[in-house]
Short mmCIF file of C-alpha atoms in Angstrom, two decimals:
data_model
loop_
_atom_site.label_atom_id
_atom_site.label_comp_id
_atom_site.label_asym_id
_atom_site.label_seq_id
_atom_site.Cartn_x
_atom_site.Cartn_y
_atom_site.Cartn_z
CA UNK A 1 92.87 62.92 92.93
CA UNK A 2 90.56 65.81 93.90
CA UNK A 3 89.88 68.95 92.08
CA UNK A 4 91.14 72.25 93.10
CA UNK A 5 89.56 75.45 92.99
CA UNK A 6 91.17 77.69 90.39
CA UNK A 7 90.52 81.57 90.98
CA UNK A 8 89.84 83.07 87.42
CA UNK A 9 91.25 86.53 87.70
CA UNK A 10 90.06 88.36 84.64
CA UNK A 11 86.39 87.98 83.39
CA UNK A 12 85.12 90.38 80.83
CA UNK A 13 82.07 92.22 82.02
CA UNK A 14 82.29 91.15 85.59
CA UNK A 15 83.76 93.01 88.52
CA UNK A 16 82.95 90.28 90.88
CA UNK A 17 84.75 86.96 90.15
CA UNK A 18 82.91 83.57 90.03
CA UNK A 19 84.93 80.64 91.60
CA UNK A 20 85.85 78.18 88.99
CA UNK A 21 86.44 74.56 89.90
CA UNK A 22 88.86 72.73 87.73
CA UNK A 23 91.81 70.55 87.98
CA UNK A 24 95.29 72.07 88.58
CA UNK A 25 97.46 72.73 85.24
CA UNK A 26 101.06 71.50 85.24
CA UNK A 27 102.18 75.00 84.92
CA UNK A 28 103.05 75.30 88.38
CA UNK A 29 105.70 72.61 88.71
CA UNK A 30 107.34 73.78 85.36
CA UNK A 31 108.04 77.33 86.39
CA UNK A 32 111.21 78.75 87.80
CA UNK A 33 111.50 78.58 91.57
CA UNK A 34 112.11 81.99 93.35
CA UNK A 35 115.74 83.04 93.26
CA UNK A 36 117.12 82.74 96.87
CA UNK A 37 118.52 85.86 98.37
CA UNK A 38 120.81 86.29 101.52
CA UNK A 39 119.29 88.50 104.17
CA UNK A 40 120.43 92.11 104.17
CA UNK A 41 122.96 93.15 106.73
CA UNK A 42 121.91 95.85 109.24
CA UNK A 43 123.34 98.62 107.22
CA UNK A 44 121.64 97.28 104.04
CA UNK A 45 118.34 97.77 102.57
CA UNK A 46 116.70 95.76 99.87
CA UNK A 47 114.06 97.21 97.40
CA UNK A 48 111.88 94.92 95.30
CA UNK A 49 109.55 96.10 92.60
CA UNK A 50 107.16 95.31 89.99
CA UNK A 51 105.63 97.26 87.20
CA UNK A 52 102.09 95.95 86.69
CA UNK A 53 101.74 96.73 83.11
CA UNK A 54 104.61 94.35 82.41
CA UNK A 55 102.81 91.55 84.19
CA UNK A 56 100.64 89.73 81.51
CA UNK A 57 98.75 86.69 81.18
CA UNK A 58 95.77 85.19 82.85
CA UNK A 59 97.58 81.99 83.87
CA UNK A 60 100.42 84.01 85.60
CA UNK A 61 97.84 86.14 87.49
CA UNK A 62 95.96 83.13 88.59
CA UNK A 63 99.19 81.56 89.80
CA UNK A 64 99.81 84.75 91.90
CA UNK A 65 96.22 84.21 93.47
CA UNK A 66 97.15 80.82 94.32
CA UNK A 67 99.81 81.82 96.99
CA UNK A 68 97.58 84.39 98.59
CA UNK A 69 95.68 83.50 101.88
CA UNK A 70 91.99 83.02 101.84
CA UNK A 71 91.28 86.37 103.19
CA UNK A 72 93.73 88.08 100.97
CA UNK A 73 92.06 86.51 97.99
CA UNK A 74 88.76 87.90 99.19
CA UNK A 75 90.20 91.39 99.50
CA UNK A 76 91.63 91.41 96.06
CA UNK A 77 88.48 90.18 94.53
CA UNK A 78 86.52 92.70 96.38
CA UNK A 79 88.61 95.62 94.65
CA UNK A 80 86.72 97.27 91.94
CA UNK A 81 88.15 97.41 88.25
CA UNK A 82 90.63 95.31 86.68
CA UNK A 83 93.79 97.76 86.98
CA UNK A 84 93.18 98.44 90.58
CA UNK A 85 92.55 94.53 91.38
CA UNK A 86 95.88 93.61 89.59
CA UNK A 87 97.82 96.24 91.51
CA UNK A 88 96.21 94.94 94.79
CA UNK A 89 97.07 91.49 93.82
CA UNK A 90 100.76 92.32 92.74
CA UNK A 91 101.16 93.92 96.14
CA UNK A 92 100.43 90.83 98.03
CA UNK A 93 102.27 88.70 95.66
CA UNK A 94 105.43 90.91 95.96
CA UNK A 95 105.39 90.67 99.68
CA UNK A 96 105.03 86.98 99.82
CA UNK A 97 107.51 86.06 97.09
CA UNK A 98 110.02 88.59 98.27
CA UNK A 99 110.02 87.35 102.01
CA UNK A 100 110.01 83.67 100.87
CA UNK A 101 113.40 84.33 98.99
CA UNK A 102 115.30 85.00 102.10
CA UNK A 103 115.13 81.09 102.80
CA UNK A 104 114.81 81.78 106.52
CA UNK A 105 114.02 77.99 106.81
CA UNK A 106 113.01 75.37 104.48
CA UNK A 107 109.41 75.08 105.57
CA UNK A 108 108.68 78.71 104.21
CA UNK A 109 107.16 79.27 101.14
CA UNK A 110 105.17 82.16 99.68
CA UNK A 111 101.94 80.67 100.39
CA UNK A 112 102.82 79.48 103.95
CA UNK A 113 103.72 82.83 105.32
CA UNK A 114 101.40 84.36 107.70
CA UNK A 115 100.90 87.94 108.42
CA UNK A 116 99.50 90.12 111.20
CA UNK A 117 99.12 93.61 112.25
CA UNK A 118 101.25 95.27 115.01
CA UNK A 119 99.56 97.12 117.72
CA UNK A 120 99.25 100.21 115.88
CA UNK A 121 98.07 98.48 112.65
CA UNK A 122 101.34 98.18 110.65
CA UNK A 123 101.39 94.75 108.75
CA UNK A 124 104.40 92.35 109.89
CA UNK A 125 105.20 88.81 109.47
CA UNK A 126 103.76 86.29 111.85
CA UNK A 127 106.50 83.83 112.07
CA UNK A 128 105.25 80.59 113.07
CA UNK A 129 107.39 78.82 115.67
CA UNK A 130 109.24 75.84 114.48
CA UNK A 131 111.41 73.72 116.83
CA UNK A 132 114.70 75.20 116.11
CA UNK A 133 113.55 78.40 114.57
CA UNK A 134 114.20 81.94 116.15
CA UNK A 135 111.95 84.62 114.45
CA UNK A 136 114.44 86.44 112.13
CA UNK A 137 114.48 90.12 112.72
CA UNK A 138 113.13 90.85 109.17
CA UNK A 139 111.21 94.06 108.26
CA UNK A 140 109.30 94.95 105.33
CA UNK A 141 107.00 97.65 104.02
CA UNK A 142 105.10 97.96 100.65
CA UNK A 143 103.93 100.80 98.65
CA UNK A 144 101.76 100.62 95.63
CA UNK A 145 100.52 103.00 92.96
CA UNK A 146 98.70 101.69 89.74
CA UNK A 147 101.97 101.94 87.88
CA UNK A 148 104.51 100.39 90.29
CA UNK A 149 104.46 98.29 93.52
CA UNK A 150 107.61 98.21 95.76
CA UNK A 151 108.58 96.26 98.87
CA UNK A 152 111.47 97.22 100.95
CA UNK A 153 113.12 94.75 103.30
CA UNK A 154 115.78 95.45 106.18
CA UNK A 155 116.93 93.44 109.05
CA UNK A 156 116.90 94.86 112.75
CA UNK A 157 115.34 98.14 111.53
CA UNK A 158 111.84 99.35 111.03
CA UNK A 159 111.43 100.32 107.35
CA UNK A 160 108.95 102.82 105.60
CA UNK A 161 108.72 103.05 101.71
CA UNK A 162 106.63 105.29 99.57
CA UNK A 163 106.51 105.55 95.81
CA UNK A 164 104.73 107.92 93.70
CA UNK A 165 104.70 108.62 89.99
CA UNK A 166 106.67 111.68 89.35
CA UNK A 167 104.00 113.23 86.96
CA UNK A 168 100.89 112.52 88.88
CA UNK A 169 98.57 115.41 88.96
CA UNK A 170 97.13 117.04 92.15
CA UNK A 171 93.83 118.79 92.06
CA UNK A 172 94.92 121.42 94.36
CA UNK A 173 97.68 123.85 94.09
CA UNK A 174 100.66 122.42 95.75
CA UNK A 175 101.23 125.31 98.01
CA UNK A 176 97.55 125.08 99.33
CA UNK A 177 98.30 121.48 100.12
CA UNK A 178 101.68 122.37 101.74
CA UNK A 179 99.96 125.20 103.63
CA UNK A 180 97.48 122.81 105.11
CA UNK A 181 99.79 119.63 105.52
CA UNK A 182 103.34 120.50 105.56
CA UNK A 183 105.27 122.34 108.31
CA UNK A 184 106.20 126.03 108.05
CA UNK A 185 109.80 125.25 106.83
CA UNK A 186 108.67 123.04 104.14
CA UNK A 187 106.18 125.45 102.82
CA UNK A 188 108.62 128.12 102.83
CA UNK A 189 111.13 126.03 100.92
CA UNK A 190 108.43 125.11 98.32
CA UNK A 191 107.24 128.78 97.93
CA UNK A 192 110.87 129.80 97.15
CA UNK A 193 110.91 127.64 94.09
CA UNK A 194 109.29 129.76 91.25
CA UNK A 195 109.26 127.22 88.41
CA UNK A 196 106.08 125.47 88.60
CA UNK A 197 107.33 122.01 87.33
CA UNK A 198 110.38 122.02 89.72
CA UNK A 199 107.87 123.09 92.50
CA UNK A 200 105.64 120.28 91.84
CA UNK A 201 108.63 117.80 91.69
CA UNK A 202 109.86 119.05 95.17
CA UNK A 203 106.19 118.64 96.54
CA UNK A 204 106.35 115.07 95.38
CA UNK A 205 109.75 114.22 96.82
CA UNK A 206 108.68 115.84 100.19
CA UNK A 207 105.27 113.92 100.06
CA UNK A 208 107.06 110.57 99.45
CA UNK A 209 109.64 111.24 102.25
CA UNK A 210 107.10 112.32 104.78
CA UNK A 211 104.79 109.13 103.89
CA UNK A 212 108.07 107.01 104.25
CA UNK A 213 108.74 108.26 107.87
CA UNK A 214 105.16 107.90 108.87
CA UNK A 215 105.16 104.33 107.48
CA UNK A 216 108.48 103.50 109.01
CA UNK A 217 107.01 104.70 112.47
CA UNK A 218 104.09 102.48 111.76
CA UNK A 219 101.42 104.39 113.66
CA UNK A 220 99.46 105.63 110.83
CA UNK A 221 98.82 109.01 109.39
CA UNK A 222 97.14 110.15 112.71
CA UNK A 223 99.90 108.97 114.80
CA UNK A 224 102.49 111.25 113.11
CA UNK A 225 100.48 113.97 111.48
CA UNK A 226 102.59 115.61 108.76
CA UNK A 227 102.43 119.11 110.21
CA UNK A 228 104.34 117.89 113.34
CA UNK A 229 107.65 117.01 111.70
CA UNK A 230 109.90 118.64 109.09
CA UNK A 231 111.84 117.13 106.35
CA UNK A 232 115.25 118.96 105.93
CA UNK A 233 117.45 118.50 103.02
CA UNK A 234 121.45 119.11 103.57
CA UNK A 235 122.73 119.29 107.15
CA UNK A 236 126.30 120.27 108.45
CA UNK A 237 127.46 116.69 107.24
CA UNK A 238 126.70 117.09 103.73
CA UNK A 239 124.20 118.36 101.11
CA UNK A 240 123.30 114.93 100.15
CA UNK A 241 121.61 114.21 103.71
CA UNK A 242 118.02 114.23 104.45
CA UNK A 243 116.92 114.55 108.10
CA UNK A 244 113.77 114.84 109.97
CA UNK A 245 113.07 116.99 113.20
CA UNK A 246 110.00 117.36 115.36
CA UNK A 247 108.23 120.71 115.60
CA UNK A 248 107.74 120.70 119.29
CA UNK A 249 111.26 120.24 120.04
CA UNK A 250 113.43 121.71 117.00
CA UNK A 251 116.67 121.25 118.89
CA UNK A 252 115.84 117.63 118.87
CA UNK A 253 117.17 116.54 115.50
CA UNK A 254 115.64 112.95 115.34
CA UNK A 255 118.94 111.41 114.54
CA UNK A 256 117.64 107.86 114.70
CA UNK A 257 116.15 107.96 111.07
CA UNK A 258 117.78 108.20 107.80
CA UNK A 259 116.39 108.49 104.39
CA UNK A 260 116.96 107.85 100.65
CA UNK A 261 115.26 109.18 97.86
CA UNK A 262 115.47 107.71 94.43
CA UNK A 263 114.07 107.96 91.06
CA UNK A 264 113.04 104.72 89.50
CA UNK A 265 112.71 103.99 85.83
CA UNK A 266 112.76 107.68 85.17
CA UNK A 267 109.00 107.68 86.13
CA UNK A 268 108.76 107.34 89.84
CA UNK A 269 110.10 108.94 93.20
CA UNK A 270 110.67 106.30 95.96
CA UNK A 271 111.44 107.17 99.40
CA UNK A 272 112.90 104.82 101.71
CA UNK A 273 113.24 105.32 105.56
CA UNK A 274 115.13 103.25 108.04
CA UNK A 275 116.51 103.54 111.38
CA UNK A 276 120.23 104.14 111.81
CA UNK A 277 122.25 101.11 112.86
CA UNK A 278 123.92 102.02 116.18
CA UNK A 279 125.68 98.70 116.67
CA UNK A 280 128.88 99.92 115.33
CA UNK A 281 130.25 101.60 118.50
CA UNK A 282 128.03 104.64 118.08
CA UNK A 283 129.14 105.23 114.68
CA UNK A 284 125.83 105.96 112.93
CA UNK A 285 127.23 107.83 109.83
CA UNK A 286 128.16 105.00 107.70
CA UNK A 287 126.62 104.87 104.21
CA UNK A 288 123.52 102.60 103.69
CA UNK A 289 124.03 99.92 101.00
CA UNK A 290 121.00 99.76 98.67
CA UNK A 291 120.22 96.91 96.38
CA UNK A 292 117.33 97.16 94.04
CA UNK A 293 115.79 94.57 91.95
CA UNK A 294 113.11 94.82 89.29
CA UNK A 295 111.10 91.63 89.37
CA UNK A 296 108.26 89.66 87.86
CA UNK A 297 107.67 86.85 90.21
CA UNK A 298 108.33 83.37 89.08
CA UNK A 299 109.42 84.70 85.69
CA UNK A 300 112.40 87.04 86.06
CA UNK A 301 114.57 89.27 88.39
CA UNK A 302 117.00 91.80 87.30
CA UNK A 303 119.38 93.57 89.74
CA UNK A 304 119.11 97.30 88.56
CA UNK A 305 120.97 99.23 91.37
CA UNK A 306 123.92 100.99 89.97
CA UNK A 307 122.27 101.12 86.65
CA UNK A 308 120.34 104.12 85.02
CA UNK A 309 117.34 102.67 86.34
CA UNK A 310 117.96 103.67 89.75
CA UNK A 311 119.08 107.24 90.29
CA UNK A 312 119.89 108.02 93.89
CA UNK A 313 118.70 111.67 94.35
CA UNK A 314 119.46 112.32 97.98
CA UNK A 315 120.39 110.53 101.29
CA UNK A 316 123.19 107.85 101.82
CA UNK A 317 124.88 106.38 99.07
CA UNK B 1 74.69 131.19 125.23
CA UNK B 2 71.25 130.55 127.12
CA UNK B 3 72.91 127.07 128.07
CA UNK B 4 75.77 128.63 129.56
CA UNK B 5 73.64 131.10 131.67
CA UNK B 6 71.61 128.15 132.84
CA UNK B 7 74.69 126.22 133.69
CA UNK B 8 76.15 128.81 135.81
CA UNK B 9 72.86 129.69 137.42
CA UNK B 10 72.53 125.98 138.28
CA UNK B 11 76.13 125.78 139.56
CA UNK B 12 75.76 128.89 141.85
CA UNK B 13 72.53 127.55 143.41
CA UNK B 14 73.79 124.19 144.15
CA UNK B 15 77.14 125.00 145.79
CA UNK B 16 76.36 123.62 149.23
CA UNK B 17 78.41 121.34 151.29
CA UNK B 18 75.65 118.78 151.60
CA UNK B 19 75.39 118.54 147.72
CA UNK B 20 79.25 118.79 147.24
CA UNK B 21 79.74 115.63 149.40
CA UNK B 22 77.67 113.72 146.71
CA UNK B 23 79.31 114.55 143.47
CA UNK B 24 77.28 111.90 141.71
CA UNK B 25 74.17 113.60 142.35
CA UNK B 26 75.51 116.82 141.05
CA UNK B 27 77.03 115.07 138.05
CA UNK B 28 73.78 113.27 137.12
CA UNK B 29 71.62 116.43 137.31
CA UNK B 30 74.30 118.50 135.66
CA UNK B 31 74.51 116.20 132.57
CA UNK B 32 70.74 115.92 132.33
CA UNK B 33 70.46 119.64 132.40
CA UNK B 34 73.36 119.87 129.89
CA UNK B 35 72.00 117.44 127.42
CA UNK B 36 68.67 118.83 127.68
CA UNK B 37 69.78 122.58 126.97
CA UNK B 38 72.70 121.64 124.81
CA UNK B 39 70.83 119.44 122.34
CA UNK B 40 67.85 121.96 122.06
CA UNK B 41 70.24 124.81 121.52
CA UNK B 42 72.57 122.99 118.97
CA UNK B 43 70.14 120.59 117.10
CA UNK B 44 69.50 123.31 114.58
CA UNK B 45 73.23 123.59 113.55
CA UNK B 46 73.50 119.78 112.74
CA UNK B 47 73.17 119.27 108.97
CA UNK B 48 70.58 116.95 107.63
CA UNK B 49 72.31 113.47 106.78
CA UNK B 50 71.00 113.00 103.33
CA UNK B 51 71.82 116.53 102.26
CA UNK B 52 75.41 115.78 103.60
CA UNK B 53 75.46 112.81 101.48
CA UNK B 54 74.49 114.42 98.55
CA UNK B 55 76.95 117.04 98.86
CA UNK B 56 79.84 114.58 99.67
CA UNK B 57 78.81 112.42 96.79
CA UNK B 58 79.11 115.39 94.34
CA UNK B 59 82.15 116.70 95.75
CA UNK B 60 83.88 113.16 95.36
CA UNK B 61 82.44 112.91 91.80
CA UNK B 62 83.97 116.29 90.94
CA UNK B 63 87.25 114.62 91.69
CA UNK B 64 89.01 114.03 88.17
CA UNK B 65 90.63 110.71 89.09
CA UNK B 66 87.41 109.22 89.93
CA UNK B 67 84.92 107.42 87.75
CA UNK B 68 81.49 109.15 88.73
CA UNK B 69 79.65 105.85 88.25
CA UNK B 70 81.44 104.20 91.12
CA UNK B 71 80.76 107.06 93.64
CA UNK B 72 77.91 105.22 95.55
CA UNK B 73 77.36 105.88 99.52
CA UNK B 74 79.42 102.80 100.54
CA UNK B 75 82.30 103.29 98.18
CA UNK B 76 85.58 102.83 99.86
CA UNK B 77 88.02 105.42 98.66
CA UNK B 78 90.89 102.92 98.13
CA UNK B 79 89.26 99.65 97.28
CA UNK B 80 86.64 100.96 95.26
CA UNK B 81 87.65 104.35 93.93
CA UNK B 82 91.34 103.64 93.63
CA UNK B 83 92.45 106.45 95.61
CA UNK B 84 95.76 106.68 97.55
CA UNK B 85 96.91 108.58 100.38
CA UNK B 86 97.56 111.70 98.56
CA UNK B 87 94.33 111.48 96.93
CA UNK B 88 92.51 110.98 100.28
CA UNK B 89 94.06 114.02 101.72
CA UNK B 90 92.95 115.98 98.53
CA UNK B 91 89.40 114.65 99.15
CA UNK B 92 89.47 115.70 102.72
CA UNK B 93 90.42 119.29 101.70
CA UNK B 94 87.71 119.21 99.18
CA UNK B 95 85.17 118.31 101.81
CA UNK B 96 86.75 120.95 104.19
CA UNK B 97 86.07 123.51 101.48
CA UNK B 98 82.59 122.46 100.95
CA UNK B 99 81.55 122.32 104.20
CA UNK B 100 83.56 125.17 105.74
CA UNK B 101 85.44 123.49 108.57
CA UNK B 102 88.64 121.86 109.27
CA UNK B 103 88.93 118.18 109.75
CA UNK B 104 91.88 117.40 112.24
CA UNK B 105 94.41 115.11 110.98
CA UNK B 106 93.81 112.41 113.61
CA UNK B 107 90.31 112.15 112.24
CA UNK B 108 91.15 112.33 108.54
CA UNK B 109 92.84 109.03 108.85
CA UNK B 110 89.49 107.35 109.72
CA UNK B 111 87.62 108.86 106.64
CA UNK B 112 88.19 106.57 104.12
CA UNK B 113 84.59 105.88 102.55
CA UNK B 114 81.63 107.92 101.51
CA UNK B 115 79.57 106.80 104.43
CA UNK B 116 82.52 107.58 106.90
CA UNK B 117 82.80 110.87 105.68
CA UNK B 118 78.97 111.54 105.67
CA UNK B 119 78.99 110.21 109.30
CA UNK B 120 81.64 112.37 110.39
CA UNK B 121 80.47 115.67 108.87
CA UNK B 122 76.89 115.11 109.88
CA UNK B 123 77.75 114.77 113.51
CA UNK B 124 79.93 117.96 113.44
CA UNK B 125 78.00 121.20 114.45
CA UNK B 126 80.61 123.32 112.77
CA UNK B 127 79.96 121.95 109.29
CA UNK B 128 77.95 124.50 107.13
#
């Protein structure tokens, strides 16, 4: 029996990891497998998230390293600082384990998944063609902060996810940031809020929504500069709706996109942007069903939608 | 200004049908003249790269979220300094304030390391 390389994740005093050679432990076979989940329907969105500070233990982190591709491992190891490196590792782990749960076919495991970038640089799954396998129309998008990593999954619709800590500080005054990066309407809306804490919160909400939209479009920050579109809260349909319109044609309310804004665990805003499902005889106004899981891959999954942990602030219910 | 006058002079003199039938000839001479005049004219307003690097590094070090010890010339904003998209936008703003010119959004996307910021700023004549 040959020896396998075990990537030692945490080494006191080192930023660069040394590769250790040692034989495989038995821990891999004794851990619970990933809970299989049915693919979301076209009107559904799934959101999985992990809290890095709750993921402990070198052996668990090493296990996560094992499911990454060689280039992902290299990228993770090149990140400086233990906390940042952990967040980078958890992001890749979350994507791989999440997609593998959907049991597209039995040959897919977290480690076997391959990824590529779209023509505009957005990460997507590179489905390997099996004999009787049609690539499923699964879309995903991840967002990570040092305190929370999230992965959204849809079927048939591009998705953009952004998470930010509610309390995160910004160096500049939020109105200065808004003046430089937001649309006029958004700046006006922010300026109208007099309480600085509320104003800060509204800024963060707008930021996550705008990021989620840009990520759903998949063309990068420069492909859809923040100043070129406006996020509006409320519409003729109802106050809980969020919409986006493009500045060069304000009459063209870009109806294709729908948003959800959540508060997770009382500490983070999460914005999700997806394309509306138009298959139902042109009826695009149906509510989107959102299911949220909090996970520690290979350890535990908890469905938290409908609980205090997930507060839907705005958008389809 | 001198470049503009020289250009106009050149264009006025050379507007002869024979010349016009060979646009490549005009194009070649035009660009040579342009390069010579333009670069002499403007060389003075490009900042020295080392000076730009020092100022960029100082600017980033002042960013509260950043560990000053990690701010080295080849530091990558996301991977080495742990900055996310909102932080990067703030750094771009801080650099705009430091160098007195606006960095277009479609360029800002590509500035995600100290070296890239330095290269960009040092090649921009509007940087002060």
